[in-house]
Amino acid sequence: MAVAAAPFAFIDGALDRAEYLRNDPARLAALWPQAQLLLLDGEGRARGDVDAGPPAITGAAHPALRDEAVLLGLADGQAWFASLDDDAAAPRVDLRTAAATWPMREATAYAQARAVLHWRARHRYCGACGGALRFGRAGWLGRCDGCALEHYPRTDPAVIVAVSDGERLLLGRQAGWPPRRYSTLAGFVEPGETLEQTVAREVFEESAVRVRGCRYLASQPWPFPSSLMLGFVADAEPDEPHPSDEELQDARWFTRDEVGAALRGETREAGLLLSPRLSISRWLVERWYADDTSSQR
């Protein structure tokens, strides 16, 4: 039976992370010459072509990068590594573009590479004593030379939620977004908080709308730079939205007809614009609209 493709980016084609290889330098060295190498610059852009994907660069072409490269995993027996690359003349692709145009495996591997290299670039010193970190386990562990404290890549959990009062969908927009662009509400989980509590708190903080209950649907790694988006649908009171000055420029209820027109692409000149299809936000809106329209029949 065919498996349906994931409805948003960075899910399909995931590599076998091969954790058992991370402490085996001899096997890593043997895999290196034939390995696929993803090269990213300091801004997180990958070397590659917009349509064709990353070039077929093997480890053999860059022997000096072997000890600093991060093992991403295996695919069909071939190892994949990622490393920083300072070639300013090389063609570059940003992750959002790659997610829309590259093959699934390459785009998902790129997302993984961007997140872990971002962590390494910004965690070079120990947060406890200030000592320099020395990276091991094929790039997935930083150990302090001063106090021996171990540091691991950071992922920040965040909820993202389609909020409905039963007839309308609550969406918000940030000041820096394109005109008329609205999205589902989102926010980071705080220490000592359940996901359900986060949903209620974030929605109220951002819009003053009270959530009655919520339900988890799906998750998406979001490497901008290092989040895990936990997708929910929520039932809420039909409160008048009052957006937080710190969080959102605007928040409002949208009718089923307004959302449907936006999903069909009928609002390019005027009306609501939604998040692109690479994000779980768009999928949550689509799910809400599909469930809402089915209940109308």
Coordinates of C-alpha atoms in Angstrom, one line a residue:
M1 CA 0.0 0.0 0.0
A2 CA 1.4 3.4 -0.9
V3 CA 2.2 5.8 1.9
A4 CA 0.9 9.3 1.5
A5 CA 3.4 12.1 1.4
A6 CA 3.6 14.3 4.5
P7 CA 1.4 17.4 4.2
F8 CA 4.2 19.8 5.2
A9 CA 8.0 20.0 4.8
F10 CA 10.9 18.4 6.7
I11 CA 9.1 15.1 7.4
D12 CA 9.5 12.8 4.4
G13 CA 12.8 11.2 3.4
A14 CA 14.4 11.4 6.8
L15 CA 17.7 9.7 7.1
D16 CA 18.5 6.8 9.4
R17 CA 20.3 8.8 12.0
A18 CA 22.6 5.8 12.8
E19 CA 23.3 6.9 16.4
Y20 CA 25.4 3.8 16.9
L21 CA 28.0 5.2 14.5
R22 CA 28.6 8.4 16.4
N23 CA 31.1 6.8 18.8
D24 CA 32.8 4.7 16.1
P25 CA 35.5 6.9 14.5
A26 CA 37.0 4.0 12.5
R27 CA 33.7 3.3 10.7
L28 CA 33.0 7.0 10.2
A29 CA 36.5 7.4 8.6
A30 CA 35.7 4.4 6.3
L31 CA 32.4 6.0 5.3
W32 CA 33.8 9.5 4.7
P33 CA 35.3 9.2 1.2
Q34 CA 31.9 8.1 -0.4
A35 CA 29.7 10.2 1.8
Q36 CA 27.3 12.8 0.6
L37 CA 28.4 16.2 2.0
L38 CA 26.0 19.1 2.5
L39 CA 27.9 22.4 2.7
L40 CA 26.3 25.4 4.5
D41 CA 27.6 28.9 4.9
G42 CA 27.5 31.0 8.1
E43 CA 24.0 32.2 7.3
G44 CA 22.6 28.7 7.0
R45 CA 22.4 28.7 3.2
A46 CA 23.3 25.5 1.4
R47 CA 25.6 25.1 -1.6
G48 CA 23.4 23.9 -4.4
D49 CA 21.0 24.7 -7.3
V50 CA 17.4 25.8 -6.7
D51 CA 15.9 23.1 -8.9
A52 CA 18.4 20.3 -8.9
G53 CA 19.3 20.1 -5.3
P54 CA 22.7 20.0 -3.7
P55 CA 25.7 19.0 -5.8
A56 CA 27.0 15.5 -5.5
I57 CA 30.0 16.5 -3.3
T58 CA 31.7 13.5 -1.6
G59 CA 33.8 13.5 1.5
A60 CA 36.8 12.5 -0.6
A61 CA 36.8 16.0 -2.2
H62 CA 37.1 17.6 1.3
P63 CA 39.4 15.5 3.5
A64 CA 40.1 18.5 5.8
L65 CA 36.5 18.7 6.8
R66 CA 36.2 15.1 8.1
D67 CA 36.9 15.7 11.8
E68 CA 34.6 18.7 12.1
A69 CA 31.7 17.5 10.0
V70 CA 28.4 16.4 11.6
L71 CA 27.1 12.9 10.8
L72 CA 23.5 13.4 9.6
G73 CA 22.8 9.7 9.0
L74 CA 22.6 7.0 6.4
A75 CA 20.5 6.5 3.3
D76 CA 20.9 3.2 1.3
G77 CA 24.2 2.6 3.0
Q78 CA 25.7 6.0 2.1
A79 CA 26.6 8.3 4.9
W80 CA 25.5 11.9 4.9
F81 CA 27.5 14.6 6.6
A82 CA 27.1 18.4 7.0
S83 CA 29.8 21.0 7.4
L84 CA 30.3 24.8 7.3
D85 CA 31.7 26.1 4.0
D86 CA 33.4 29.4 3.4
D87 CA 33.3 29.4 -0.4
A88 CA 31.7 32.8 -1.1
A89 CA 31.5 32.2 -4.9
A90 CA 29.5 29.0 -4.6
P91 CA 25.8 29.1 -5.5
R92 CA 23.5 29.2 -2.5
V93 CA 20.0 28.1 -1.6
D94 CA 18.0 29.1 1.5
L95 CA 16.0 26.5 3.4
R96 CA 12.6 27.8 2.6
T97 CA 13.4 27.7 -1.2
A98 CA 14.9 24.2 -0.9
A99 CA 11.8 22.9 0.9
A100 CA 9.7 24.0 -2.0
T101 CA 11.9 22.8 -4.9
W102 CA 14.4 20.1 -3.8
P103 CA 13.7 16.4 -3.6
M104 CA 12.2 15.4 -0.2
R105 CA 15.3 13.6 1.2
E106 CA 17.7 16.4 0.3
A107 CA 15.4 19.1 1.8
T108 CA 14.8 17.2 5.0
A109 CA 18.5 16.5 5.4
Y110 CA 19.2 20.2 4.8
A111 CA 16.8 21.1 7.6
Q112 CA 18.6 18.8 10.0
A113 CA 22.0 20.1 8.9
R114 CA 20.9 23.7 9.4
A115 CA 19.6 23.2 12.9
V116 CA 22.6 21.3 14.2
L117 CA 25.2 23.6 12.6
H118 CA 23.3 26.6 14.0
W119 CA 23.6 25.1 17.5
R120 CA 27.3 24.4 17.1
A121 CA 28.0 27.9 15.8
R122 CA 26.3 29.5 18.8
H123 CA 27.4 27.1 21.6
R124 CA 31.2 27.2 21.4
Y125 CA 31.6 27.9 25.1
C126 CA 30.3 26.3 28.3
G127 CA 27.4 28.1 29.8
A128 CA 28.5 27.0 33.3
C129 CA 32.2 28.0 33.4
G130 CA 32.9 29.7 30.1
G131 CA 35.4 27.0 29.0
A132 CA 35.7 26.1 25.3
L133 CA 33.7 23.2 24.0
R134 CA 35.2 20.3 22.2
F135 CA 32.8 18.5 19.9
G136 CA 32.5 14.7 19.7
R137 CA 30.1 11.9 18.9
A138 CA 30.2 12.9 15.2
G139 CA 29.3 16.5 16.1
W140 CA 26.3 15.8 18.4
L141 CA 28.1 16.4 21.7
G142 CA 30.0 19.4 23.1
R143 CA 32.2 18.7 26.1
C144 CA 33.7 21.5 28.2
D145 CA 37.4 21.4 28.5
G146 CA 37.2 23.2 31.8
C147 CA 34.5 21.5 33.9
A148 CA 33.7 18.5 31.6
L149 CA 30.0 19.4 31.4
E150 CA 28.3 17.9 28.4
H151 CA 26.2 20.0 26.0
Y152 CA 23.7 18.6 23.5
P153 CA 21.8 20.2 20.6
R154 CA 18.9 22.3 21.7
T155 CA 15.4 21.9 20.4
D156 CA 12.7 24.3 21.6
P157 CA 9.2 22.9 21.8
A158 CA 6.4 25.3 20.7
V159 CA 2.7 24.9 20.2
I160 CA 0.9 26.1 17.1
V161 CA -2.8 26.0 17.1
A162 CA -5.9 26.4 14.9
V163 CA -8.4 28.1 17.3
S164 CA -12.1 28.1 16.4
D165 CA -15.3 29.3 18.1
G166 CA -17.2 26.7 16.2
E167 CA -17.9 28.8 13.2
R168 CA -14.8 31.0 12.7
L169 CA -11.0 30.6 12.7
L170 CA -8.8 32.8 14.8
L171 CA -5.7 34.0 13.0
G172 CA -3.0 36.7 13.8
R173 CA -0.3 38.6 12.0
Q174 CA 3.1 40.0 12.9
A175 CA 4.1 43.5 11.9
G176 CA 7.0 42.3 9.6
W177 CA 4.8 40.0 7.5
P178 CA 3.7 40.7 3.9
P179 CA 0.4 42.7 3.8
R180 CA -2.8 40.6 4.5
R181 CA -0.7 37.6 5.6
Y182 CA -2.3 35.8 8.7
S183 CA -1.3 32.6 10.4
T184 CA -2.3 30.3 13.3
L185 CA -1.2 31.4 16.7
A186 CA 2.0 29.9 18.2
G187 CA 4.3 30.2 21.2
F188 CA 7.0 28.4 23.2
V189 CA 6.4 26.0 26.0
E190 CA 7.6 27.3 29.4
P191 CA 9.2 25.3 32.2
G192 CA 6.8 23.4 34.3
E193 CA 3.9 23.7 31.8
T194 CA 1.9 21.1 30.0
L195 CA 1.3 21.5 26.3
E196 CA -2.4 22.1 26.9
Q197 CA -1.6 24.8 29.4
T198 CA 0.7 26.4 26.8
V199 CA -2.1 26.5 24.2
A200 CA -4.5 28.2 26.6
R201 CA -1.8 30.7 27.9
E202 CA -0.4 31.6 24.5
V203 CA -3.7 32.1 22.8
F204 CA -4.9 34.3 25.7
E205 CA -1.6 36.3 25.8
E206 CA -1.6 37.0 22.1
S207 CA -5.3 37.6 21.5
A208 CA -7.3 37.7 24.8
V209 CA -9.4 34.8 23.5
R210 CA -10.2 32.1 26.1
V211 CA -9.6 28.5 25.1
R212 CA -12.0 25.8 26.4
G213 CA -10.1 22.7 25.3
C214 CA -7.6 21.5 22.7
R215 CA -6.4 18.4 20.9
Y216 CA -3.0 17.5 19.5
L217 CA -2.7 16.5 15.8
A218 CA 0.9 16.4 14.5
S219 CA 4.4 17.9 14.8
Q220 CA 6.9 19.5 12.5
P221 CA 10.6 20.2 13.0
W222 CA 11.1 23.9 12.3
P223 CA 14.8 24.7 11.9
F224 CA 14.4 28.5 12.0
P225 CA 16.5 28.0 14.0
S226 CA 15.7 25.1 16.2
S227 CA 12.1 24.5 17.1
L228 CA 9.7 21.6 17.2
M229 CA 6.2 22.8 16.3
L230 CA 3.4 20.8 18.1
G231 CA 0.2 21.3 16.2
F232 CA -3.2 21.6 18.0
V233 CA -6.8 22.4 17.3
A234 CA -8.6 24.3 20.0
D235 CA -12.2 25.2 20.9
A236 CA -12.5 28.7 22.2
E237 CA -15.1 31.3 23.5
P238 CA -16.3 33.8 20.8
D239 CA -14.3 36.6 22.5
E240 CA -13.5 39.8 20.7
P241 CA -9.7 39.5 19.9
H242 CA -7.4 42.1 21.4
P243 CA -3.9 41.4 20.1
S244 CA -0.9 41.9 22.4
D245 CA 1.2 44.8 21.4
E246 CA 4.3 42.7 22.1
E247 CA 3.3 39.6 20.1
L248 CA 0.9 40.5 17.2
Q249 CA 0.0 43.5 15.1
D250 CA -3.5 42.1 14.6
A251 CA -5.7 39.2 15.5
R252 CA -9.2 38.5 14.2
W253 CA -11.8 35.9 13.4
F254 CA -12.2 34.7 9.8
T255 CA -15.3 33.1 8.5
R256 CA -15.4 29.8 6.7
D257 CA -15.9 31.5 3.4
E258 CA -12.9 33.8 3.9
V259 CA -10.7 30.9 4.7
G260 CA -12.0 28.8 1.8
A261 CA -11.3 31.6 -0.7
A262 CA -7.7 31.9 0.6
L263 CA -7.1 28.2 0.4
R264 CA -8.3 28.2 -3.2
G265 CA -6.0 31.1 -4.1
E266 CA -8.8 33.5 -4.8
T267 CA -7.4 36.3 -2.6
R268 CA -4.2 37.2 -4.4
E269 CA -5.3 40.8 -5.1
A270 CA -7.3 41.4 -1.9
G271 CA -8.4 39.5 1.2
L272 CA -6.7 36.9 3.4
L273 CA -3.3 35.4 2.6
L274 CA -2.2 32.2 4.4
S275 CA 1.2 30.7 5.3
P276 CA 2.9 28.7 2.5
R277 CA 2.3 24.9 2.2
L278 CA 5.7 24.0 3.6
S279 CA 4.5 24.9 7.2
I280 CA 2.3 23.0 9.6
S281 CA 0.3 26.2 10.0
R282 CA -1.1 25.9 6.6
W283 CA -2.0 22.3 7.2
L284 CA -3.8 23.1 10.4
V285 CA -5.9 25.7 8.6
E286 CA -6.7 23.1 5.8
R287 CA -7.7 20.5 8.5
W288 CA -10.0 23.0 10.2
Y289 CA -11.6 24.0 6.9
A290 CA -12.0 20.4 5.8
D291 CA -13.6 19.3 9.1
D292 CA -15.8 22.4 9.2
T293 CA -17.1 22.0 5.6
S294 CA -17.7 18.3 6.1
S295 CA -19.8 19.1 9.2
Q296 CA -21.9 21.4 7.0
R297 CA -23.0 18.6 4.7

